[in-house]
Short mmCIF file of C-alpha atoms (C1' of nucleotides) in Angstrom, two decimals:
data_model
loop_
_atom_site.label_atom_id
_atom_site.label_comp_id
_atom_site.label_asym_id
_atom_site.label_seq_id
_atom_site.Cartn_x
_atom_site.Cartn_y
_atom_site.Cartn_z
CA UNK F 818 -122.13 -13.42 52.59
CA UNK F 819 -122.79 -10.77 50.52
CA UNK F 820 -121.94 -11.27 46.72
CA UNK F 821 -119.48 -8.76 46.55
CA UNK F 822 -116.62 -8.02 48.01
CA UNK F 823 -115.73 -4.53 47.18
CA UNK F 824 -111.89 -3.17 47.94
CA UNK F 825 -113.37 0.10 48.01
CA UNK F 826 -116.08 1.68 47.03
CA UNK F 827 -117.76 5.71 47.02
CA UNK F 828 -121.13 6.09 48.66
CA UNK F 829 -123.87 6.74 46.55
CA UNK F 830 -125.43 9.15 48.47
CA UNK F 831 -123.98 12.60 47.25
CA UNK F 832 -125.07 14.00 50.66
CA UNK F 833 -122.34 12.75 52.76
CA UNK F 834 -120.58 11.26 50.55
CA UNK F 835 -116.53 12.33 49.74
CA UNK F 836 -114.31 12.65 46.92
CA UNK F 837 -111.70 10.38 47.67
CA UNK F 838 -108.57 11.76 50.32
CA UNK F 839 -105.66 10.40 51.67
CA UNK F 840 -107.36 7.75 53.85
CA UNK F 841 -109.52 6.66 51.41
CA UNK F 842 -106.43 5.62 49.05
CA UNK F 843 -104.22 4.29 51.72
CA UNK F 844 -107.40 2.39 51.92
CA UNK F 845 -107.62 1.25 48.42
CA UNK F 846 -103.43 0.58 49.11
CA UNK F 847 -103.86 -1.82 51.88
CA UNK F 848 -106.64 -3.41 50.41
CA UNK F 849 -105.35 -4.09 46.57
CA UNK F 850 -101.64 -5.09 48.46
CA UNK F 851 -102.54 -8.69 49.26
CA UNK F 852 -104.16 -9.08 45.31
CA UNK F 853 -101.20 -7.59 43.05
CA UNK F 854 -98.45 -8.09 44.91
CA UNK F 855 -96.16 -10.68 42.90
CA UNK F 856 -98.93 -11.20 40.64
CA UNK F 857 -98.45 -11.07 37.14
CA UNK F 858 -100.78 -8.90 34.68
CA UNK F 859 -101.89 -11.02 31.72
CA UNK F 860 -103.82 -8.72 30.45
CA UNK F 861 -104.93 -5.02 30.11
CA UNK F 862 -108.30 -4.27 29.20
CA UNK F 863 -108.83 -0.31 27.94
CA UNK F 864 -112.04 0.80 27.68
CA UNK F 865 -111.18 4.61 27.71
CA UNK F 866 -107.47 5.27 26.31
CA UNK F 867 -107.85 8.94 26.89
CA UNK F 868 -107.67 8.17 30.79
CA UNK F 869 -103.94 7.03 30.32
CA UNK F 870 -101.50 9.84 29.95
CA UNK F 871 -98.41 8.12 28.43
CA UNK F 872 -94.83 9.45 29.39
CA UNK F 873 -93.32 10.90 26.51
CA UNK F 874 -90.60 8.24 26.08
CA UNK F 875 -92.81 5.33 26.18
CA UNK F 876 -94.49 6.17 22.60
CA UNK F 877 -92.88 7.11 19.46
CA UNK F 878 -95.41 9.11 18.66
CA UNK F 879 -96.87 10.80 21.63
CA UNK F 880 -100.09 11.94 19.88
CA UNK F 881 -101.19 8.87 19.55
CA UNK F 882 -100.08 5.82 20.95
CA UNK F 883 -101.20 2.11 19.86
CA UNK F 884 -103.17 0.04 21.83
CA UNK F 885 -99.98 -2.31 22.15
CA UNK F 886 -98.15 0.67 23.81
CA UNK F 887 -101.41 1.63 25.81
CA UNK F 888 -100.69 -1.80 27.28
CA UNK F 889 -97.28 -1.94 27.65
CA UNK F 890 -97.23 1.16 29.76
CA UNK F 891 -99.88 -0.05 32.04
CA UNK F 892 -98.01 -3.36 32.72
CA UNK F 893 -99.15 -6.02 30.54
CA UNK F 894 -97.03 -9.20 31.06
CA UNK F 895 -95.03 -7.38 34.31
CA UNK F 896 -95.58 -8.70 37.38
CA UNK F 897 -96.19 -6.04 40.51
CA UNK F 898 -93.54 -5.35 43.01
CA UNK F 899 -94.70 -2.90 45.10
CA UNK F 900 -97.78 -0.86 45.87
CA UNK F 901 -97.03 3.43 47.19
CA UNK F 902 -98.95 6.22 48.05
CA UNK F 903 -98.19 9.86 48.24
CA UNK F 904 -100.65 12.12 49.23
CA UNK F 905 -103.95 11.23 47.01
CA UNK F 906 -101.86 9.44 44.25
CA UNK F 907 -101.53 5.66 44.20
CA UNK F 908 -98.44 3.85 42.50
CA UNK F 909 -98.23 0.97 41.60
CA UNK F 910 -94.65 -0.47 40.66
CA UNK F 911 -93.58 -3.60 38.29
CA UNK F 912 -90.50 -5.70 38.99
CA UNK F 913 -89.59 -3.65 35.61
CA UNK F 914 -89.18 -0.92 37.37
CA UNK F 915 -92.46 0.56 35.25
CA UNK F 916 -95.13 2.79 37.18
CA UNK F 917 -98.35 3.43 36.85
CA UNK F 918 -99.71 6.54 38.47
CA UNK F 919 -103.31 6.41 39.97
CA UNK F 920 -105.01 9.57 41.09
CA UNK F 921 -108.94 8.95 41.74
CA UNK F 922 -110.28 12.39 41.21
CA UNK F 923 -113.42 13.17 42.33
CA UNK F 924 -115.08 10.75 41.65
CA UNK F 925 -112.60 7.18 41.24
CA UNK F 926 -112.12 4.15 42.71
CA UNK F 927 -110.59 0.47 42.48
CA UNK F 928 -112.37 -2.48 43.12
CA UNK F 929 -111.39 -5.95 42.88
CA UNK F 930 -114.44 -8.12 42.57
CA UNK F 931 -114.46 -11.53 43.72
CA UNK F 932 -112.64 -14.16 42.05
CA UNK F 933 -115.31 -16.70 41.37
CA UNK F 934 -113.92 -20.30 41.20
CA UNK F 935 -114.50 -22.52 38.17
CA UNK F 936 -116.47 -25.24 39.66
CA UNK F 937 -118.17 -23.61 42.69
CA UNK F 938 -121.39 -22.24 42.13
CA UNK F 939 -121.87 -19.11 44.38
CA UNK F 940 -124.24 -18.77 47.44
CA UNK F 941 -127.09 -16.90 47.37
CA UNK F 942 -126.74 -13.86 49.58
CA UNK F 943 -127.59 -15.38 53.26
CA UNK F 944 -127.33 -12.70 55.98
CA UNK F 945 -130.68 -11.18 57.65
CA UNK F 946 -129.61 -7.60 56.37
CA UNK F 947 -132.44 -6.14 55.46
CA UNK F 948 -131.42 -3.93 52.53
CA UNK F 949 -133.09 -2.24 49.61
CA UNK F 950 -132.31 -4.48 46.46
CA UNK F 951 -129.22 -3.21 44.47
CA UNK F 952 -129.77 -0.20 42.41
CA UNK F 953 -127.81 -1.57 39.72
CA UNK F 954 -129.77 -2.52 36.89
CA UNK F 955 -129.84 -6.28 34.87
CA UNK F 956 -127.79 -7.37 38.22
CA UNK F 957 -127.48 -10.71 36.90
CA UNK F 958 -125.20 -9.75 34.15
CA UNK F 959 -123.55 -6.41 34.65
CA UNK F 960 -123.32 -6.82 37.99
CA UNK F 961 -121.51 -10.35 37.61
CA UNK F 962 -118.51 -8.41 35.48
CA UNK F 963 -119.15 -5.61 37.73
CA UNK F 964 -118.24 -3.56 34.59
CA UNK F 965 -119.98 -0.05 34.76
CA UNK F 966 -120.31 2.45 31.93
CA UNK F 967 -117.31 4.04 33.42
CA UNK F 968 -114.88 1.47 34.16
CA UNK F 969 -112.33 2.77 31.92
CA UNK F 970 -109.28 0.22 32.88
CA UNK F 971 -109.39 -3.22 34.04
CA UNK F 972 -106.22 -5.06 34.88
CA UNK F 973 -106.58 -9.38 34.61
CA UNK F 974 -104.10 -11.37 36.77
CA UNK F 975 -103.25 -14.67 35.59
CA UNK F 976 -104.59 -15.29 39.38
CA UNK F 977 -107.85 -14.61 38.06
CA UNK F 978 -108.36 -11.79 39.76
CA UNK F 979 -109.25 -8.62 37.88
CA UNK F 980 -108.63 -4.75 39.60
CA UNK F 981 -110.95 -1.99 37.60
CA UNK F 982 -110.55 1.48 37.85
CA UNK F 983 -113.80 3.19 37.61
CA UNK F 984 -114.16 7.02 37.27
CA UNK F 985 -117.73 8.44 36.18
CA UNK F 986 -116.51 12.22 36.10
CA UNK F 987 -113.19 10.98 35.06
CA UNK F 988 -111.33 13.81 36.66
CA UNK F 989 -109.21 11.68 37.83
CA UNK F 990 -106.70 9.19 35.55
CA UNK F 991 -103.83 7.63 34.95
CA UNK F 992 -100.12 8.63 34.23
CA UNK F 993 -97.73 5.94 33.17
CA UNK F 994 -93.15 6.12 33.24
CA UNK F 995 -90.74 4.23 32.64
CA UNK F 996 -89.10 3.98 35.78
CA UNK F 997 -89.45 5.05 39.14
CA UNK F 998 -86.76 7.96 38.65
CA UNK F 999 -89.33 9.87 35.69
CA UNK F 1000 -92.28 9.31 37.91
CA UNK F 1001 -90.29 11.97 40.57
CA UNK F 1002 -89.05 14.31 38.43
CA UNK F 1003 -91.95 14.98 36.32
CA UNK F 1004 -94.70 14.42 39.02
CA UNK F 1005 -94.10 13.64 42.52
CA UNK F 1006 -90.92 16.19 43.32
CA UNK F 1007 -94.14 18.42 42.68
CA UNK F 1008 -96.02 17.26 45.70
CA UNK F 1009 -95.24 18.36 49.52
CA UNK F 1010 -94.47 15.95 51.97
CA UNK F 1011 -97.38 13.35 52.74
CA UNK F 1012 -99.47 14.54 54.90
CA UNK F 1013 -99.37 11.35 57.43
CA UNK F 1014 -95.86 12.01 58.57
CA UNK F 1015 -95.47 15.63 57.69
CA UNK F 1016 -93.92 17.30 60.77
CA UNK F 1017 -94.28 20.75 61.17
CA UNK F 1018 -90.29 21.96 60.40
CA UNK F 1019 -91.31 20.83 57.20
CA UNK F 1020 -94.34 22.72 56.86
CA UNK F 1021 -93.49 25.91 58.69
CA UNK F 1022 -91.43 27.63 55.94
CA UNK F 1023 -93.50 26.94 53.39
CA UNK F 1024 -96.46 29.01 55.60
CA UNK F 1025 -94.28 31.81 57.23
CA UNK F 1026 -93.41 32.49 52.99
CA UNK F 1027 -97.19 33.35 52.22
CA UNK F 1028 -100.14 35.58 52.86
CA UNK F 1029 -102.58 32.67 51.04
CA UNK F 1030 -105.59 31.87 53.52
CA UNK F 1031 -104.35 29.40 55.11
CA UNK F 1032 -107.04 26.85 53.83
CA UNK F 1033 -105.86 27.78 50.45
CA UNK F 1034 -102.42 26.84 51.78
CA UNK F 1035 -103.40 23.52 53.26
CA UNK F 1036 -105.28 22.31 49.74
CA UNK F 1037 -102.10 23.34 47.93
CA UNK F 1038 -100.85 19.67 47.22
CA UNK F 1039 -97.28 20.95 46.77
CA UNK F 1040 -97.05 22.59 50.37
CA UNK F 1041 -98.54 19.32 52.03
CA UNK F 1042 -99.37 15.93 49.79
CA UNK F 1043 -103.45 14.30 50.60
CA UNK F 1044 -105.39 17.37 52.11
CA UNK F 1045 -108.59 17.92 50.57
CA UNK F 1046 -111.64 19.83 51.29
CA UNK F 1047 -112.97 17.44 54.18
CA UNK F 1048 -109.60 17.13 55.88
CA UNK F 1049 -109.12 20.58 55.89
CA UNK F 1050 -112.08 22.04 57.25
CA UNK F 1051 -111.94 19.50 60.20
CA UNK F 1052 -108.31 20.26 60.55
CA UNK F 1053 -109.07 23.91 60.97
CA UNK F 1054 -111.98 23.24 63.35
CA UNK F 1055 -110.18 21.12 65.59
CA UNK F 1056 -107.00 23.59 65.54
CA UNK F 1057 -109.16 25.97 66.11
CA UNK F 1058 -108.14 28.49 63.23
CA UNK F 1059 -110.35 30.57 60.65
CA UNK F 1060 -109.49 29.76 57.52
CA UNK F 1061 -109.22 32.76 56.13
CA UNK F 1062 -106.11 33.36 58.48
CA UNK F 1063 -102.99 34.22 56.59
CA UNK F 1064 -100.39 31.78 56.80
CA UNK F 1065 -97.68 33.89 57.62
CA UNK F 1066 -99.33 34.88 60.76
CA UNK F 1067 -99.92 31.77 62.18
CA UNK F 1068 -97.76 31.03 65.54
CA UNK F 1069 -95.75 27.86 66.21
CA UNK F 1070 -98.18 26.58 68.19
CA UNK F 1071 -100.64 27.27 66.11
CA UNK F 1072 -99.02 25.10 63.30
CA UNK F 1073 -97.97 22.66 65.88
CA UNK F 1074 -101.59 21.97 66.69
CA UNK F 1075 -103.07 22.17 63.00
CA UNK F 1076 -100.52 19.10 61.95
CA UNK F 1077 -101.13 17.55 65.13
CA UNK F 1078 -104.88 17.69 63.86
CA UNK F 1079 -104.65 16.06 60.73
CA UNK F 1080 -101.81 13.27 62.13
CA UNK F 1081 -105.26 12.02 64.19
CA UNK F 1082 -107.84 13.09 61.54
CA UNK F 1083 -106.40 11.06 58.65
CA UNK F 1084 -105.10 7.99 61.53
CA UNK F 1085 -108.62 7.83 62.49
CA UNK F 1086 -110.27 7.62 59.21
CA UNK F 1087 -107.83 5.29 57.74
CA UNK F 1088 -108.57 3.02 60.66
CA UNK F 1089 -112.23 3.07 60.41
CA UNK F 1090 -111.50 2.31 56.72
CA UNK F 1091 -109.01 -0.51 57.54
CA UNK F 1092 -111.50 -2.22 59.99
CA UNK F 1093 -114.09 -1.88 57.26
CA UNK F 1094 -111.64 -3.26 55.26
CA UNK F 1095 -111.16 -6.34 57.47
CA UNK F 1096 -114.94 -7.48 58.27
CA UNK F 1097 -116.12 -6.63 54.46
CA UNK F 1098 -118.06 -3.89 53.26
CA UNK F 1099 -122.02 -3.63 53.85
CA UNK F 1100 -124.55 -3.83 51.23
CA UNK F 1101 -124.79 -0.45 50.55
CA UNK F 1102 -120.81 0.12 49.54
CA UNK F 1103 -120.22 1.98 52.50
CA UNK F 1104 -116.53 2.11 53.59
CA UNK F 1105 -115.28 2.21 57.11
CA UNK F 1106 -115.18 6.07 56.79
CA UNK F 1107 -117.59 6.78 55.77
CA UNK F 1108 -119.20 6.28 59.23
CA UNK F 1109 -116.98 8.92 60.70
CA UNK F 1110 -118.75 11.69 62.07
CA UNK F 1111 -117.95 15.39 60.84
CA UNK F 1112 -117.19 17.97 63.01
CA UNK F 1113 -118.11 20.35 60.42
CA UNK F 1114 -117.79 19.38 56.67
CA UNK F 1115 -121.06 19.35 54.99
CA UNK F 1116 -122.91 20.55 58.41
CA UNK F 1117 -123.41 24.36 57.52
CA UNK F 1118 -125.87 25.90 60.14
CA UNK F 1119 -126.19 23.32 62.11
CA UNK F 1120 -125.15 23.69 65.93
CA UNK F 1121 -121.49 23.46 65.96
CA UNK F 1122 -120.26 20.71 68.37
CA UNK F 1123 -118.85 22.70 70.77
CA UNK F 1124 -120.10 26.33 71.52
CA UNK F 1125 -123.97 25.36 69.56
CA UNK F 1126 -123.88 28.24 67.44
CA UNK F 1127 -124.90 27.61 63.86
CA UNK F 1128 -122.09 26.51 62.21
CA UNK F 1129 -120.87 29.18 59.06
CA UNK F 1130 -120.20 28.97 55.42
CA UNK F 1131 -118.26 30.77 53.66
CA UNK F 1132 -115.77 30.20 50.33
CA UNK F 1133 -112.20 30.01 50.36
CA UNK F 1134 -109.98 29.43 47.66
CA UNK F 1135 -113.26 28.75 45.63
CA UNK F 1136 -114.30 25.98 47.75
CA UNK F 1137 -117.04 25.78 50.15
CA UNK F 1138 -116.09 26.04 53.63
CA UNK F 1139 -117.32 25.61 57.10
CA UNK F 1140 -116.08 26.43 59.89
CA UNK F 1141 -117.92 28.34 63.38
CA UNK F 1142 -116.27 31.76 63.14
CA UNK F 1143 -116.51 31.68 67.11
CA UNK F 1144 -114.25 28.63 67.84
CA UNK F 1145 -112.02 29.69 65.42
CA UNK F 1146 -111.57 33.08 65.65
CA UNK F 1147 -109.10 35.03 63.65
CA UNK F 1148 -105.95 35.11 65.57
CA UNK F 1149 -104.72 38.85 64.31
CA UNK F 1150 -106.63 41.39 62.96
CA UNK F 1151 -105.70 42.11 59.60
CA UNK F 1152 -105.57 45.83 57.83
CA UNK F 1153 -107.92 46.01 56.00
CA UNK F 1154 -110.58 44.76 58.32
"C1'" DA M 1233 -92.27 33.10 40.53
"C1'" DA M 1234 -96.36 33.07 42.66
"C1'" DC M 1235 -100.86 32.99 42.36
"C1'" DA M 1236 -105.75 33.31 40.35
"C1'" DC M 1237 -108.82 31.39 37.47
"C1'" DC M 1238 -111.01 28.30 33.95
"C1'" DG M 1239 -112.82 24.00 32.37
"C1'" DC M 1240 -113.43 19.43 32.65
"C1'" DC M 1241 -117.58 15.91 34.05
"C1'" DT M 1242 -121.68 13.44 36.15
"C1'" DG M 1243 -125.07 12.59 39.58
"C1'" DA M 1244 -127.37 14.05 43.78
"C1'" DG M 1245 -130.70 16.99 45.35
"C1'" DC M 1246 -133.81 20.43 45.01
"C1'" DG M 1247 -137.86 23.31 43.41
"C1'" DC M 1248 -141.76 23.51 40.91
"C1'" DT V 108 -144.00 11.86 40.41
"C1'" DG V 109 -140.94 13.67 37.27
"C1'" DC V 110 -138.36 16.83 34.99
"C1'" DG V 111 -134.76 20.19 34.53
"C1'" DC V 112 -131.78 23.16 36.82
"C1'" DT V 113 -127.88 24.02 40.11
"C1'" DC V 114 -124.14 22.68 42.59
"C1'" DA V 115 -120.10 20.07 43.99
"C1'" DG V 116 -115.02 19.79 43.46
"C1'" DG V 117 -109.25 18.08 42.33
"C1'" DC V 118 -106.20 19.74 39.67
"C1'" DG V 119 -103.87 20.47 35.01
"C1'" DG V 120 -103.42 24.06 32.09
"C1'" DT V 121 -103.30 28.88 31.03
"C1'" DG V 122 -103.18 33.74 32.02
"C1'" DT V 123 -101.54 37.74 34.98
#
DNA sequence: AACACCGCCTGAGCGC
DNA sequence: TGCGCTCAGGCGGTGT
């Protein structure tokens, strides 16, 4: 056995590697789920305070609130009753009715390490994997805590167990309410549908109402809720739509297809995760995933999968964007062209 | 109201 | 090989 079992983890390799989507917190859901749930939170460790955006009503004084109230808002002495996702955001829920409000950025994740046992000592890594030694330095003592320089939060269960959220670029954080009710009106009656059982009556209106590319469309969290740069891209491919197409112009069908896309996109990927999930994760921190092969994110002039033309690049919506301009052609010609 | 754009961050990867 | 530069990007906030 390896010496770490890691919920979730981001490659290191920046090549490949993915900010964190949809799958990849549904993921992190399913795999922190058996660990909080009806656990109570002992303690709150907060090694960054600036990560935790406080609701207005749970501090006196908003501009800065105590450590204590730090705390409190992040559920010290509550015990978990329920884990959610929408979109990319994570929620977790105390019996309290409290929630915190995860959203991993770029850049986050949640890990619960191992709970190590009192009394037994732990075996020595056994398996024949042949992997390069850890690049984590003084392994025998940071990489016991598995504290990093930027785990900001760590939650202690009085089961032991501890869940960290880690963030280098710390783009992503951590809003707290008071109840569930707060949490939708001042954040999540923002976000679209989630994109896993978005239908597309839901999503039609909200196209037909806009000349946006429509890749600028899809990334818009409060038309759909979990498409990122990845998703999108192989969304498009698949559908077979450029996207620079305006929304409005898209046909039924068209739309039909493109949520029919992501439905098995996003399935797929959470189930490579979830098998990942089930076996453990290899040495490297690779998730289930991550092993998913791109159609065309991050494969810009190579031969495109199915006509072997280089694949382009272009930006939309200030995000780079690939796509082969001769699988997905542009459906209408627009005016100015 | 709808939309564009800025700035926040760090590490990977590249060129020299 | 090593150093420093560029790029990547979700999204909250601000400006048009």
């Amino acid at each position: 056995m390896h010496d770490c079992y890691t919920i979730y983890t981001r490659p290191h390799s920046h090549h490949n590697s993915t900010m964190p989507e949809l799958p990849e917190v549904e993921t992190v859901r399913r795999g922190i789920e058996p660990i909080l749930l009806g656990q109570t939170i002992e303690r709150v460790q907060i090694r960054r305070p600036d990560i935790v955006r406080l609701s207005p009503n749970q501090t006196p004084t908003p501009s800065r609130p105590s450590q204590r109230q730090r705390a409190a808002a992040l559920l010290a002495g509550k015990t978990v009753q329920s884990l959610e996702r929408l979109g990319k955001q994570l929620l977790i829920v105390a019996d309290s009715g409290q929630c915190v409000c995860v959203h991993l950025g770029m850049s986050g994740s949640l890990r619960s390490p191992p709970h190590i046992s009192p009394g037994k000592p732990k075996s020595a890594t056994g398996t024949g994997r042949s992997s390069k030694p850890s690049h984590r330095t003084n392994l025998s003592r940071s990489s016991r805590s598995h504290l990093s320089p930027h785990t900001h939060i760590v939650w202690h269960l009085t089961n032991g167990h501890r869940v960290m959220f880690t963030d280098p670029r710390r783009f992503g954080g951590i809003w707290t309410y008071p109840d569930h009710a707060t949490l939708i009106a001042n954040r999540w009656s923002k976000l679209g549908p989630d994109a896993l059982v978005a239908t597309p009556a839901q999503i039609r209106p909200k196209l037909q109402r806009t000349t946006r590319p429509i890749k600028a469309v899809l990334l818009d969290q409060s038309v759909v809720a979990g498409l990122g740069n990845i998703y999108v891209d192989e969304t498009l491919f698949t559908a077979r739509i450029h996207p620079l197409t305006p929304a409005n112009l898209l046909s039924s069908l068209q739309i039909r297809k493109m949520v029919t896309a992501w439905h098995h996109i996003l399935a797929q990927a959470i189930k490579a995760g979830g098998s990942t999930l089930r076996d453990y994760v290899n040495a490297t921190g690779d998730p289930g995933w991550f092993q998913i092969q791109h159609q065309v994110y991050s494969r810009a002039g190579q031969p495109c999968v199915r006509c072997k033309r280089p694949l382009d690049k272009l930006t939309v919506a200030a995000r780079t964007t690939v796509c082969c301009t001769k699988c997905q052609p542009m459906k209408f010609r627009r005016g100015s062209d």
